[in-house]
PDB file of C-alpha atoms in Angstrom:
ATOM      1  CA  UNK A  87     115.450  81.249  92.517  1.00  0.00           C
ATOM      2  CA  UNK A  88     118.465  79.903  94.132  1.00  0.00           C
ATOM      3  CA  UNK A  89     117.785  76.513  92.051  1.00  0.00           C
ATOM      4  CA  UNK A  90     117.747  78.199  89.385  1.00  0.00           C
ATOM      5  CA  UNK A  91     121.045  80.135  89.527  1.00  0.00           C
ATOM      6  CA  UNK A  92     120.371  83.509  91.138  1.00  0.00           C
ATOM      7  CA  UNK A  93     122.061  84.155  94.516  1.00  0.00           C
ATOM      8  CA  UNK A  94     119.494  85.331  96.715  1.00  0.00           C
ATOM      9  CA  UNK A  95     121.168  87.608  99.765  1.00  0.00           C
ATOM     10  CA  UNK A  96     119.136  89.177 102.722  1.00  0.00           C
ATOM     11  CA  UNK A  97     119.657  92.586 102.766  1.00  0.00           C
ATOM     12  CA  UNK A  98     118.486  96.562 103.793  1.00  0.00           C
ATOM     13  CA  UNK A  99     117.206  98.355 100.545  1.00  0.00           C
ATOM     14  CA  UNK A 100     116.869 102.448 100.204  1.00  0.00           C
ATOM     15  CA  UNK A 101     113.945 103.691 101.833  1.00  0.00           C
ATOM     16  CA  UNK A 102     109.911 103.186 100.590  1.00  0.00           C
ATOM     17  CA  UNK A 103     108.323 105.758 103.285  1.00  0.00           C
ATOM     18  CA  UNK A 104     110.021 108.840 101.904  1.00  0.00           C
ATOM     19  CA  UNK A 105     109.626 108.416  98.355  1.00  0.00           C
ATOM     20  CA  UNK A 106     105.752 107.576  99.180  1.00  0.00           C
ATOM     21  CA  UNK A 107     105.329 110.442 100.734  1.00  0.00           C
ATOM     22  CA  UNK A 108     107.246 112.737  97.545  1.00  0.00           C
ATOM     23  CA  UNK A 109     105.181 110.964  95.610  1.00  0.00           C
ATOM     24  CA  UNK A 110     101.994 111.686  97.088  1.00  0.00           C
ATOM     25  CA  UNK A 111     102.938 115.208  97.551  1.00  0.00           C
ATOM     26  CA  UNK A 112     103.007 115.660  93.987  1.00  0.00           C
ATOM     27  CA  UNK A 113     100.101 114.188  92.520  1.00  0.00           C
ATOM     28  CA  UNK A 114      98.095 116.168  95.521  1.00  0.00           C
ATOM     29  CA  UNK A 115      99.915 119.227  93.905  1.00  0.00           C
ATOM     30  CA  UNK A 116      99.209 118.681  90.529  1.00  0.00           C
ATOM     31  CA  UNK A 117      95.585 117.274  91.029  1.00  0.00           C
ATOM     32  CA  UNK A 118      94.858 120.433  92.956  1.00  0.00           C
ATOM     33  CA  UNK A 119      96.140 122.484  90.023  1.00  0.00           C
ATOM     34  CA  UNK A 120      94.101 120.621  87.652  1.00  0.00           C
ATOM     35  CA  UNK A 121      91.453 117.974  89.141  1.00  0.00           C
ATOM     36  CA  UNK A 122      89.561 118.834  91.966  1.00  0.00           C
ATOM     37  CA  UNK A 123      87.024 120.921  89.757  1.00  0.00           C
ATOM     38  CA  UNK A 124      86.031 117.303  87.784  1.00  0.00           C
ATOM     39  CA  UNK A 125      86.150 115.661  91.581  1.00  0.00           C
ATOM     40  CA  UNK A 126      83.590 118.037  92.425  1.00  0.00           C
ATOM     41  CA  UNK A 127      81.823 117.709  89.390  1.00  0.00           C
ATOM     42  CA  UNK A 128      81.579 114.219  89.460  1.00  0.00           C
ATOM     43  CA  UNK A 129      80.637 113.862  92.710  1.00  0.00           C
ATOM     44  CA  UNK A 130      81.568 110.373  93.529  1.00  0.00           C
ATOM     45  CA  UNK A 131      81.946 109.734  97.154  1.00  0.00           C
ATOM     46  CA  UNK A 132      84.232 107.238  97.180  1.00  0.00           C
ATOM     47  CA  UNK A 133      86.789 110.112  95.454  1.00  0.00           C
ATOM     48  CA  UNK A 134      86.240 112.396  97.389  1.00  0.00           C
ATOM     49  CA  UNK A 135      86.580 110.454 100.599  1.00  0.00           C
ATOM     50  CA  UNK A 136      89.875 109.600  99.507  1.00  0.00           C
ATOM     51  CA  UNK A 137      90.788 113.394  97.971  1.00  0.00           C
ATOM     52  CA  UNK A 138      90.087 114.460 101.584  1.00  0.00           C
ATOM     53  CA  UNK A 139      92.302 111.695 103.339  1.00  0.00           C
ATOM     54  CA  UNK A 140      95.084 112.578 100.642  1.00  0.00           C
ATOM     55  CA  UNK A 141      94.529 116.725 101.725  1.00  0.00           C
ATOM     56  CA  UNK A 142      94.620 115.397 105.145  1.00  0.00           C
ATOM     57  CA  UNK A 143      97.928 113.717 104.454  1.00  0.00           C
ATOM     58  CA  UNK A 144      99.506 115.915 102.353  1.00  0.00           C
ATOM     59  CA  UNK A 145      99.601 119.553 103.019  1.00  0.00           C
ATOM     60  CA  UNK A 146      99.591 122.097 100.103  1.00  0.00           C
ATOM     61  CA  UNK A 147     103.239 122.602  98.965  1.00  0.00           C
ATOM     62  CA  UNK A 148     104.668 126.038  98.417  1.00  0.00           C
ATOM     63  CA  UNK A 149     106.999 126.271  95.037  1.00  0.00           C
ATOM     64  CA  UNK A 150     109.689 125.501  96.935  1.00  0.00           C
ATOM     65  CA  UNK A 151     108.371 122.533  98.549  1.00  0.00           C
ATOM     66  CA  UNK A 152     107.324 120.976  95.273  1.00  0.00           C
ATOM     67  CA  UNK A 153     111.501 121.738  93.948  1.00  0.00           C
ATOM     68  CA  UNK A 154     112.706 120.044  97.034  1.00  0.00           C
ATOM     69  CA  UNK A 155     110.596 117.250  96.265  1.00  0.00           C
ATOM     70  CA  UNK A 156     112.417 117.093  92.967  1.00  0.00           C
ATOM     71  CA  UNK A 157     115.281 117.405  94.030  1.00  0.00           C
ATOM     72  CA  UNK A 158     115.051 114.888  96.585  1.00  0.00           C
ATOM     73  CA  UNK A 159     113.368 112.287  93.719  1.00  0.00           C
ATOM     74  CA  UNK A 160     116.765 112.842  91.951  1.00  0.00           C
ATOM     75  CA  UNK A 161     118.745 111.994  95.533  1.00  0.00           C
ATOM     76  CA  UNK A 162     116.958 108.831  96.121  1.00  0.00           C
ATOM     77  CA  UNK A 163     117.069 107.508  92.420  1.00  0.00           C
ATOM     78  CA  UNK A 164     120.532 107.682  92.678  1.00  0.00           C
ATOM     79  CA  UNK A 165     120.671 105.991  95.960  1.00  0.00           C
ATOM     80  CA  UNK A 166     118.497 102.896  94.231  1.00  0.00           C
ATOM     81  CA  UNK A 167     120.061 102.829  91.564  1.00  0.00           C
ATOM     82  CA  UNK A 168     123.306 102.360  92.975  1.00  0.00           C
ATOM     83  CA  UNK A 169     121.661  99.761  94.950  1.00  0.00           C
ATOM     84  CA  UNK A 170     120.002  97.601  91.938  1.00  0.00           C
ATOM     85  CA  UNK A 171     123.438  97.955  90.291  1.00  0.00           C
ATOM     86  CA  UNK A 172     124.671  95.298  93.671  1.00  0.00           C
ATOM     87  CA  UNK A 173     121.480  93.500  93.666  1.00  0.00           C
ATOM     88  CA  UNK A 174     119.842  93.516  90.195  1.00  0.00           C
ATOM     89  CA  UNK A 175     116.612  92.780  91.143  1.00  0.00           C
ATOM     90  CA  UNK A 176     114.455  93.371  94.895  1.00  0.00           C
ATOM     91  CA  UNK A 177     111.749  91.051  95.662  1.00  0.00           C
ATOM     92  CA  UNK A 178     109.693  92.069  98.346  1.00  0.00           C
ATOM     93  CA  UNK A 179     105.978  92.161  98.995  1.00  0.00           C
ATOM     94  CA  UNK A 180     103.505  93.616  96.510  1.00  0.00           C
ATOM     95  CA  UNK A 181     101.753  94.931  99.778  1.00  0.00           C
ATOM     96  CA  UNK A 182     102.505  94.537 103.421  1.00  0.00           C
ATOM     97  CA  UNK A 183      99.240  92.978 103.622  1.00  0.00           C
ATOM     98  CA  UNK A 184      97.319  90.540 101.850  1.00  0.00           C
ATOM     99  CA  UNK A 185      94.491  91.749  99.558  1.00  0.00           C
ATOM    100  CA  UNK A 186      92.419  93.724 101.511  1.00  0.00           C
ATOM    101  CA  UNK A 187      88.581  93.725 101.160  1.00  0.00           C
ATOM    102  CA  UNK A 188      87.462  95.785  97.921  1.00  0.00           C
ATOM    103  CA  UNK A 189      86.447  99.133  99.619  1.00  0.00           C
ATOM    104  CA  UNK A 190      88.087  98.847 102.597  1.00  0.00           C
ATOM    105  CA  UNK A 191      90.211 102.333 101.680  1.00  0.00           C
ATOM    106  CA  UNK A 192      87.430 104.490 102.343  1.00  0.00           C
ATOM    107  CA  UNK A 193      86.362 102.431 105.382  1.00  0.00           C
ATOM    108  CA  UNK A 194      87.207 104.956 107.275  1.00  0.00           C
ATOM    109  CA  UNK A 195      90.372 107.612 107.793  1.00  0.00           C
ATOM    110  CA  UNK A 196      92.089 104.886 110.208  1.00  0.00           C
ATOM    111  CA  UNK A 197      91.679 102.508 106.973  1.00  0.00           C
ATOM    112  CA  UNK A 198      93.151 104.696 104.790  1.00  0.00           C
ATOM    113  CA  UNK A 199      96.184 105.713 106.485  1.00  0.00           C
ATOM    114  CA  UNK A 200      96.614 101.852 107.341  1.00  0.00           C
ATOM    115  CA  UNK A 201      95.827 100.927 103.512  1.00  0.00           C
ATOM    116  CA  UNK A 202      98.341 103.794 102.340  1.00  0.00           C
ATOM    117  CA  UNK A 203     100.741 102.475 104.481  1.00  0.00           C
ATOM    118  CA  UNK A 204     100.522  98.966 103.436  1.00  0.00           C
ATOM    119  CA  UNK A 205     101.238  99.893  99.649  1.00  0.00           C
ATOM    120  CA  UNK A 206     104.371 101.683 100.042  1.00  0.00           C
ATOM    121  CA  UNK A 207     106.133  99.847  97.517  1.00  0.00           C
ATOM    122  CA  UNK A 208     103.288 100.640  95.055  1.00  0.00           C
ATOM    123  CA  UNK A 209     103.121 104.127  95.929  1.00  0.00           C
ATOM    124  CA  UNK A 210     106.747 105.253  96.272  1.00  0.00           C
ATOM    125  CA  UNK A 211     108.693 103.700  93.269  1.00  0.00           C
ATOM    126  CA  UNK A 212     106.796 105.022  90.527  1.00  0.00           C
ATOM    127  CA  UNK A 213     108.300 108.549  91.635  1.00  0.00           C
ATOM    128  CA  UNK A 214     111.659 107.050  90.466  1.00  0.00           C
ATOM    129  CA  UNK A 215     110.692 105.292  87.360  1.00  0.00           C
ATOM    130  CA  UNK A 216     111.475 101.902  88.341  1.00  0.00           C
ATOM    131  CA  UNK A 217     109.995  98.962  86.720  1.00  0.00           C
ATOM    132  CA  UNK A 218     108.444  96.825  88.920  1.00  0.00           C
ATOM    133  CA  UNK A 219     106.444  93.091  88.507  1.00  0.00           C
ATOM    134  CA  UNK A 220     104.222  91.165  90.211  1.00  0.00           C
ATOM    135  CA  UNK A 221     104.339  87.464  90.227  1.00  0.00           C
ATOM    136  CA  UNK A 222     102.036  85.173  91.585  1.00  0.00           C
ATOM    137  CA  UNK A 223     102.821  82.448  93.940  1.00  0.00           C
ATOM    138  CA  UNK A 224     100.015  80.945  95.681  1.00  0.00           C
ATOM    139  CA  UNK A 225      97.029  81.445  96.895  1.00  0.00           C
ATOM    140  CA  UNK A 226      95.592  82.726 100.586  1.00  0.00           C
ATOM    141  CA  UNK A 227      91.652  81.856 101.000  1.00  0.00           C
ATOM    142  CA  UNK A 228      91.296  81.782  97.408  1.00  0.00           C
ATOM    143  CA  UNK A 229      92.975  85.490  97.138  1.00  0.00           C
ATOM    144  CA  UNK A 230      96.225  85.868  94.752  1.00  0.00           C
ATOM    145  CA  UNK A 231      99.630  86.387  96.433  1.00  0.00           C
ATOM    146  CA  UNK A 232     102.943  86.677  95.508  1.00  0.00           C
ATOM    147  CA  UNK A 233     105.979  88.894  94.992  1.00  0.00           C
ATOM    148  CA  UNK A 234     106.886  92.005  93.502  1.00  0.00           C
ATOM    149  CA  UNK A 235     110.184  91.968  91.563  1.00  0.00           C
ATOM    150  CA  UNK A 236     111.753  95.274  91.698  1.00  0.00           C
ATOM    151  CA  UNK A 237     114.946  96.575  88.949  1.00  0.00           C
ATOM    152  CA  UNK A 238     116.621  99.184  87.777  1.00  0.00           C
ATOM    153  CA  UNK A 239     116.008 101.760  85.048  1.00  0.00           C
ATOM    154  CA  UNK A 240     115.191 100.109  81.923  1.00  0.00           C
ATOM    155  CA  UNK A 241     116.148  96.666  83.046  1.00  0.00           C
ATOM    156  CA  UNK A 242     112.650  94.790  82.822  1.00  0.00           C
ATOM    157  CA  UNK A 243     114.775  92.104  80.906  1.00  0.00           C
ATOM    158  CA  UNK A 244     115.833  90.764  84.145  1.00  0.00           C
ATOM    159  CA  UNK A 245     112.432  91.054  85.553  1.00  0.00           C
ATOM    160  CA  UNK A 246     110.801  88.801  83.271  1.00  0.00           C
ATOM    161  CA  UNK A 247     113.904  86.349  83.223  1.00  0.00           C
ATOM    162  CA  UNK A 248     113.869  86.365  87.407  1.00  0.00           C
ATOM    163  CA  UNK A 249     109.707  86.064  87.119  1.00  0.00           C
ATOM    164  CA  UNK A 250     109.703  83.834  84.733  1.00  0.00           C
ATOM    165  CA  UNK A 251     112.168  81.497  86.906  1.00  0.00           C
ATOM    166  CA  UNK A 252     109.617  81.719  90.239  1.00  0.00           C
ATOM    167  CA  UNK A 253     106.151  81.064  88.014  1.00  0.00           C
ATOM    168  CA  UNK A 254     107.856  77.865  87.122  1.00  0.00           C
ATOM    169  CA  UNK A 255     108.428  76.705  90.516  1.00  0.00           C
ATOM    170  CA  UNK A 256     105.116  78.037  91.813  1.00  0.00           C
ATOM    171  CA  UNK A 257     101.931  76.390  91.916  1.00  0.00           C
ATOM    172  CA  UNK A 258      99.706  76.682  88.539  1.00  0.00           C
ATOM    173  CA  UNK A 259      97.103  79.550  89.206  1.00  0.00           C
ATOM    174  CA  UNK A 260      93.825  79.220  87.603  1.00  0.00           C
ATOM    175  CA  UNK A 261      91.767  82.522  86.437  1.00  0.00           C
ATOM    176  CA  UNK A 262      89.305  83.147  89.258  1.00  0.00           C
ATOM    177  CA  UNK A 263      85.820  84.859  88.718  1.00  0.00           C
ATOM    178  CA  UNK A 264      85.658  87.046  91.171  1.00  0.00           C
ATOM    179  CA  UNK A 265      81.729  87.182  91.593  1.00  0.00           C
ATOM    180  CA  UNK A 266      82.312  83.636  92.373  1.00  0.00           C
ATOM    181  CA  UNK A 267      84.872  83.375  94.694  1.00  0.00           C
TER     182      UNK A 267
END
């Protein structure tokens, strides 16, 4: 991007771990209140493997708990976007590691936790609303990777100019079949 224009400047962002865990907390809260009678029902295992490892994580919040939550959602929004209004757009990983074997969540409770914790950014920013993008820059043993572009509140515009700006410099990726790669 620096080519192109943008100053690019190494810095600490507001946190990923605690919104993650907020955000977990209340889908587990609301999918107790109105899903696990279809998980049951449905009897998938895979589902219920990972229902189990999310009850596991997440302990049942009181009303109280679930307001804090809230409340803290607001606290950290503010603190990011305060941040995205010095640096208008984040890139950092789409996951901390790269794609991961399909399945390999409900490997096994060790697998989950270390899955989980790999897709912090994935699971903690939706609780604040902000748009996010991945862009993809190469590839690793014929597996996708690249960036995710992070912005403020309705601010996708510079997003897609910032994305648009890496694609260009990156390496042409071809679709892939997946039952043939």
């Amino acid at each position: 991007l620096t080519d192109a224009g943008w100053e690019i400047v190494e810095t600490d962002c507001p946190p990923f771990r605690e919104p993650a865990r907020l955000q977990a907390q209340l889908w587990l809260a609301e999918f107790r209140r109105t899903g696990a009678k279809t998980l049951v029902e449905e009897a998938d295992p895979d589902a219920t493997f990972v229902y189990a490892q999310m009850e596991r994580l997440c302990p049942a919040p009181d009303l109280d708990a679930v307001l804090d939550a809230l409340q803290s959602r607001a606290t950290l929004l503010r603190q990011w976007e305060l941040f995205l209004q010095q640096y208008p757009v984040l890139i950092c990983p789409v996951s901390a590691e790269v794609p991961f074997p399909d399945l390999d969540d409900v490997r096994s409770p060790q697998s989950f936790e270390r899955i989980m914790e790999a897709q912090l950014t994935q699971v903690g920013l939706p609780l604040m609303g902000l748009p996010g993008l991945s862009v993809c820059t190469d590839r690793s043993d014929n597996v996708p990777c690249g960036a995710q572009l992070i912005g403020g509140r309705y601010r996708e515009d510079v997003l897609l100019a910032a994305a648009e700006e890496i694609e260009a410099r990156s390496p042409r990726i071809e679709v892939v079949d997946p039952s043939t790669s």
